[in-house]
C-alpha positions as a LaTeX table, in Angstrom:
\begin{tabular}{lrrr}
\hline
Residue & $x$ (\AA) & $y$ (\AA) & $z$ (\AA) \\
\hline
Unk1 & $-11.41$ & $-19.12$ & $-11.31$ \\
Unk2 & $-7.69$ & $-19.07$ & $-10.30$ \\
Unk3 & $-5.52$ & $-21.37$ & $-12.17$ \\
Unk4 & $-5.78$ & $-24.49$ & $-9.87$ \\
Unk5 & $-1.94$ & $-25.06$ & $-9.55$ \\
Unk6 & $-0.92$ & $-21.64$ & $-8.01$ \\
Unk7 & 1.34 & $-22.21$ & $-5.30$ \\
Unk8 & $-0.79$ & $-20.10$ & $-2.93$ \\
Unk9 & $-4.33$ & $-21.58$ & $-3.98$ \\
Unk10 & $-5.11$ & $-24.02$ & $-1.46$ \\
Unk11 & $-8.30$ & $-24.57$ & $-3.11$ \\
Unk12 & $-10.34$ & $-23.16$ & $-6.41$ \\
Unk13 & $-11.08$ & $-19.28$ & $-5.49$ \\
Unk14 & $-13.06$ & $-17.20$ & $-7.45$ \\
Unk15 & $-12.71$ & $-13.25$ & $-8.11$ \\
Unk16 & $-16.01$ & $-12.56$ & $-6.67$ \\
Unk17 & $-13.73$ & $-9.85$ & $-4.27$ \\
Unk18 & $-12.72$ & $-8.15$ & $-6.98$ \\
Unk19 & $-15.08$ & $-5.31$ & $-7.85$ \\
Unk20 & $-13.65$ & $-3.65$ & $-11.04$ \\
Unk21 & $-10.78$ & $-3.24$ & $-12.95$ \\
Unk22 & $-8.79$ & $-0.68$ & $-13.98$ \\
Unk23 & $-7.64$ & $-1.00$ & $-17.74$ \\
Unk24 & $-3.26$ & $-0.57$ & $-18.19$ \\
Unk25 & $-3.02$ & 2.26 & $-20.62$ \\
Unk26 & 0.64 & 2.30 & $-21.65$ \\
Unk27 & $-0.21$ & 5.80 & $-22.95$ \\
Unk28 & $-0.33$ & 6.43 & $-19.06$ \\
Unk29 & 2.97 & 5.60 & $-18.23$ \\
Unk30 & 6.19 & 5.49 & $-19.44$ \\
Unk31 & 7.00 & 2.02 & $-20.83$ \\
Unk32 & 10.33 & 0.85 & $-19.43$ \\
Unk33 & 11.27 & $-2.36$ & $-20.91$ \\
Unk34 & 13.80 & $-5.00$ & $-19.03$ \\
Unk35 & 16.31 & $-3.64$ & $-20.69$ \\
Unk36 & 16.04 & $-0.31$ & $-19.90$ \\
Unk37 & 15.18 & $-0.96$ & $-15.98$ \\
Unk38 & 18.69 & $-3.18$ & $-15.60$ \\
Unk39 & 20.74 & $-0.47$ & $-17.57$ \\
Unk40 & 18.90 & 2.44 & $-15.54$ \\
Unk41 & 19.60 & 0.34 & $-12.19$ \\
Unk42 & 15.90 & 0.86 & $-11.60$ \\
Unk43 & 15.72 & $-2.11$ & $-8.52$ \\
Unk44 & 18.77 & $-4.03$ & $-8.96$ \\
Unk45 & 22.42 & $-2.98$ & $-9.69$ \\
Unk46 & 23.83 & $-3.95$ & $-13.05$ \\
Unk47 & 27.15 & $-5.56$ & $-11.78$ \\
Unk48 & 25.48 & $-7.96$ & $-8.81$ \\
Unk49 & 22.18 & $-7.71$ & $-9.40$ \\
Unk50 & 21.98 & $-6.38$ & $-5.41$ \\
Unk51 & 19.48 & $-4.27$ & $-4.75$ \\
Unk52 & 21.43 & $-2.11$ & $-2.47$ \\
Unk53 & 22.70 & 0.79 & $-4.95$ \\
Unk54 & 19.94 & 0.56 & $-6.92$ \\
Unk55 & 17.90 & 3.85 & $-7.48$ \\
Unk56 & 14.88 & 1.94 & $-5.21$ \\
Unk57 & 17.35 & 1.37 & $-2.08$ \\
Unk58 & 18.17 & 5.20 & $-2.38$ \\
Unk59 & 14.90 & 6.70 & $-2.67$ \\
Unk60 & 12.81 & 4.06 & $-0.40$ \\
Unk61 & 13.03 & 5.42 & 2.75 \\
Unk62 & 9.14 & 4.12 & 3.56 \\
Unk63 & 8.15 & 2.95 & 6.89 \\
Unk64 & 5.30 & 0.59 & 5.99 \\
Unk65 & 5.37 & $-2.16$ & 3.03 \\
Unk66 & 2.34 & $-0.24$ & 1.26 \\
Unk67 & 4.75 & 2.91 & 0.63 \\
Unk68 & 7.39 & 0.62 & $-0.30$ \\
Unk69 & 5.26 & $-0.98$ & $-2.52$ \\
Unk70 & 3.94 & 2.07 & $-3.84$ \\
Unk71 & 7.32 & 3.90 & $-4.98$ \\
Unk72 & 8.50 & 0.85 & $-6.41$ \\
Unk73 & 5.04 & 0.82 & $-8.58$ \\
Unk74 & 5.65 & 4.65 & $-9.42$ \\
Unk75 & 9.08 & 3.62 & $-10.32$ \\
Unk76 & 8.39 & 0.86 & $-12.68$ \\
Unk77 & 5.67 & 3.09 & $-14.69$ \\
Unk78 & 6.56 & 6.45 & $-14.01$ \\
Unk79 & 3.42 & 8.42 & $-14.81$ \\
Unk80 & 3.49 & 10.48 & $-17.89$ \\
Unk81 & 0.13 & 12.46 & $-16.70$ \\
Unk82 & 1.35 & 16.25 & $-16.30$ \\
Unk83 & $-1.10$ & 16.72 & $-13.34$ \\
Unk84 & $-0.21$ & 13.62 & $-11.63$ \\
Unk85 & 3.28 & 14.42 & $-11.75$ \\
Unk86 & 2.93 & 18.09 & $-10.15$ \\
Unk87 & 0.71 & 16.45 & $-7.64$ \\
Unk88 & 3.33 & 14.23 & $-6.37$ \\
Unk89 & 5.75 & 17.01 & $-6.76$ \\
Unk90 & 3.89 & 19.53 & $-4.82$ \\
Unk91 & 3.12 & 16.72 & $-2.05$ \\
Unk92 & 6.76 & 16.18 & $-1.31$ \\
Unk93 & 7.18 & 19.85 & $-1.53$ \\
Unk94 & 4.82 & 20.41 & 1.49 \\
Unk95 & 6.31 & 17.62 & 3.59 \\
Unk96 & 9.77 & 19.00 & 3.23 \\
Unk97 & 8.25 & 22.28 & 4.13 \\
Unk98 & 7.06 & 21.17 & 7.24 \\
Unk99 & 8.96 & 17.98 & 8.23 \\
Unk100 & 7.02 & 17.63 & 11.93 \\
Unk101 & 4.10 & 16.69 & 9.91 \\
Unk102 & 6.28 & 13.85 & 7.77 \\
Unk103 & 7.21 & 12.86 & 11.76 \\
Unk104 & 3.75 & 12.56 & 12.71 \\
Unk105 & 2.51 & 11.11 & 9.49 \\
Unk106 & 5.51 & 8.23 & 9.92 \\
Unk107 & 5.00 & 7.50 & 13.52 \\
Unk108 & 1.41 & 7.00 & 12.27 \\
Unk109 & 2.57 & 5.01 & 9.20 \\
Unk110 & 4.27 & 2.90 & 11.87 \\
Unk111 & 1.43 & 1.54 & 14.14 \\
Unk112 & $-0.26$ & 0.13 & 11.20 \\
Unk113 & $-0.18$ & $-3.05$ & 9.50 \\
Unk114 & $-0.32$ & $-3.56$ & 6.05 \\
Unk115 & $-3.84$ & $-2.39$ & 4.91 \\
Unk116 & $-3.79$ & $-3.46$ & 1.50 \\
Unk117 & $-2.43$ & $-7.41$ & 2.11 \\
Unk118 & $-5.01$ & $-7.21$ & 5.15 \\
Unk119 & $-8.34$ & $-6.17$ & 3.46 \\
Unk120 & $-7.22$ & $-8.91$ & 0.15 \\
Unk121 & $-6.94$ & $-11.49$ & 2.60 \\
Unk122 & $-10.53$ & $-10.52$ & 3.89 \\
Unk123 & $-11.70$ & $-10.09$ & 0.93 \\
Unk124 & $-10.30$ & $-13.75$ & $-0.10$ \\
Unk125 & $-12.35$ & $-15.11$ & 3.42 \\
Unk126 & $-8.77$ & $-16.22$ & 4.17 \\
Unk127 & $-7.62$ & $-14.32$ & 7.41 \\
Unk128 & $-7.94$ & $-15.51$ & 11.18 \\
Unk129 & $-8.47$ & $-13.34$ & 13.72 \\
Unk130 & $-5.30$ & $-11.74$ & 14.51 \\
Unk131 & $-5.26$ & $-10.61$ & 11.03 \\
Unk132 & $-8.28$ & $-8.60$ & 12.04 \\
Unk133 & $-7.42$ & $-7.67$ & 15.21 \\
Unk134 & $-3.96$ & $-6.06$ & 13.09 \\
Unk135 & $-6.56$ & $-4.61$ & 10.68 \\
Unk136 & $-8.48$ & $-2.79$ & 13.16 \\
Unk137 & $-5.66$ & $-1.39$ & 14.76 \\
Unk138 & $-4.72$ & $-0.27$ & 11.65 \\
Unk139 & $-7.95$ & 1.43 & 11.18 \\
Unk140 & $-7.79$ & 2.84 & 14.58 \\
Unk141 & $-4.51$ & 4.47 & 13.84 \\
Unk142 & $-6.11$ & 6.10 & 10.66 \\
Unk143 & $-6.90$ & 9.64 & 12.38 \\
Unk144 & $-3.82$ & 10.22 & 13.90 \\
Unk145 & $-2.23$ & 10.00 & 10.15 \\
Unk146 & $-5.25$ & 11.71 & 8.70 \\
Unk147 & $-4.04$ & 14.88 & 10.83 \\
Unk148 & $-0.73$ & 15.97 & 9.79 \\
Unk149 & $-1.82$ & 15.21 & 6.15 \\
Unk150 & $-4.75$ & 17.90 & 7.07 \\
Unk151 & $-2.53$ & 20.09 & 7.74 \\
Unk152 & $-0.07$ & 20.17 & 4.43 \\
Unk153 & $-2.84$ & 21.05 & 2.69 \\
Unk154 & $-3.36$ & 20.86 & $-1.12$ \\
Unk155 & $-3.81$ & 16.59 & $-2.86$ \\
Unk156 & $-2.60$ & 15.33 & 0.59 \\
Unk157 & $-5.50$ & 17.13 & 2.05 \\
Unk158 & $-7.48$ & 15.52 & 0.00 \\
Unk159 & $-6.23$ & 12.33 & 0.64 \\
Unk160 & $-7.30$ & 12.81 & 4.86 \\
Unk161 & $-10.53$ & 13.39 & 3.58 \\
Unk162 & $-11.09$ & 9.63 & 2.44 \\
Unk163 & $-13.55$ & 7.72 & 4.41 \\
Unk164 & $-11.94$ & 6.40 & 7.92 \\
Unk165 & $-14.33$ & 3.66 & 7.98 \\
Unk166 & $-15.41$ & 4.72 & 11.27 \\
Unk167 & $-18.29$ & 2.12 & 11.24 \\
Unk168 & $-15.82$ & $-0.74$ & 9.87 \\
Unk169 & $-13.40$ & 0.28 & 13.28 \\
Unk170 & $-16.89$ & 0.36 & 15.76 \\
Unk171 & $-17.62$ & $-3.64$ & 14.37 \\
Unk172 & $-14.56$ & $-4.59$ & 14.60 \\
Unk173 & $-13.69$ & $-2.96$ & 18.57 \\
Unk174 & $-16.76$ & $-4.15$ & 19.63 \\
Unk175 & $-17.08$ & $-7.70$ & 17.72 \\
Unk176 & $-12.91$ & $-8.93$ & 18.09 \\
Unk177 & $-10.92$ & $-9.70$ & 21.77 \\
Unk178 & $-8.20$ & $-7.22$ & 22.72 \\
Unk179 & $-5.75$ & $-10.14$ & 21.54 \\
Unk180 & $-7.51$ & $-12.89$ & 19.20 \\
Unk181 & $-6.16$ & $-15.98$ & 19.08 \\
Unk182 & $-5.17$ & $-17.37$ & 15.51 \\
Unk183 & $-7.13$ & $-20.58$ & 15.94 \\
Unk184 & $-10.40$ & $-19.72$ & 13.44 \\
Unk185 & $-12.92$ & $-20.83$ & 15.59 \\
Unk186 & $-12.21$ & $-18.89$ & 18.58 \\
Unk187 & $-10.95$ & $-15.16$ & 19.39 \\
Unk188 & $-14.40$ & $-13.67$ & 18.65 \\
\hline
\end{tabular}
């Protein structure tokens, strides 16, 4: 159980969402201590503490809160995995090779809603239905950023070939009102 006086636990909650865990292995990434993030300006400048000038404001150029989130993870333990790190190198390689693709892949990026904050809040049974409604868009706009990521070839390839959840999107178009209303017992 969650510790009962969590600011965001309205009541006790259990981890029964969770369905494993992934062990920390500080052999996986480079351990960057407090220190050493201040000092390298890492999310926050020295001087004011501002995170403008910091090397996240410069390289965050994310449309959604899940990439944001997810260079700001890479950033606070950079991976020390060789192949991991020429994956990620040879991904931004092929999207500044072809930069329509990064176009189409960011309009994409732009018509959804945040996936990951979306399925934990499903997960948690707390959402209403406008949350849903948001996550089925979301799920609908899946293809059209599955395509350009086709196209580059190579791990981002791989990453279009993920389940769509094409099943999950059918249920949820054919179960939820065009426009749900946030009230839990209505909006389908």
């Amino acid at each position: 159980h969650l510790r009962p006086e969590a600011p965001d636990v309205v009541k006790p909650a259990t981890l029964e969402h969770v369905q494993r865990l992934i062990p920390y292995e500080p052999t996986d990434a480079l351990v960057l201590d407090a220190a050493a993030r201040l000092h390298l300006e890492l999310f926050v400048t020295q001087g004011e503490a501002k995170r403008q000038g910091s090397l996240l404001h410069t390289l965050d150029d994310a449309v959604s809160s899940m990439g944001g989130r997810c260079i700001a993870r890479w950033l606070a333990y950079p991976s020390r995995d060789r192949t991991t790190i020429t994956a990620r190198h040879d991904a931004v390689a092929a999207l500044l090779a072809q930069p329509t693709h990064i176009d189409e892949a960011r309009t994409a990026l732009r018509n959804m809603s945040d996936i990951e904050r979306l399925a934990g809040r499903v997960s948690l049974g707390r959402v209403h239905a406008k949350e849903v409604a948001a996550l089925r868009n979301s799920l609908a706009a899946v293809p059209a950023l599955m395509k350009p990521l086709a196209a580059l070839g190579g791990r981002l390839a791989e990453l279009a070939a993920v389940d769509a959840q094409t099943e999950l999107l059918a249920h949820l178009q054919e179960a939820l009102l065009d426009e749900p209303s946030t009230d839990l017992n209505s909006g389908r």
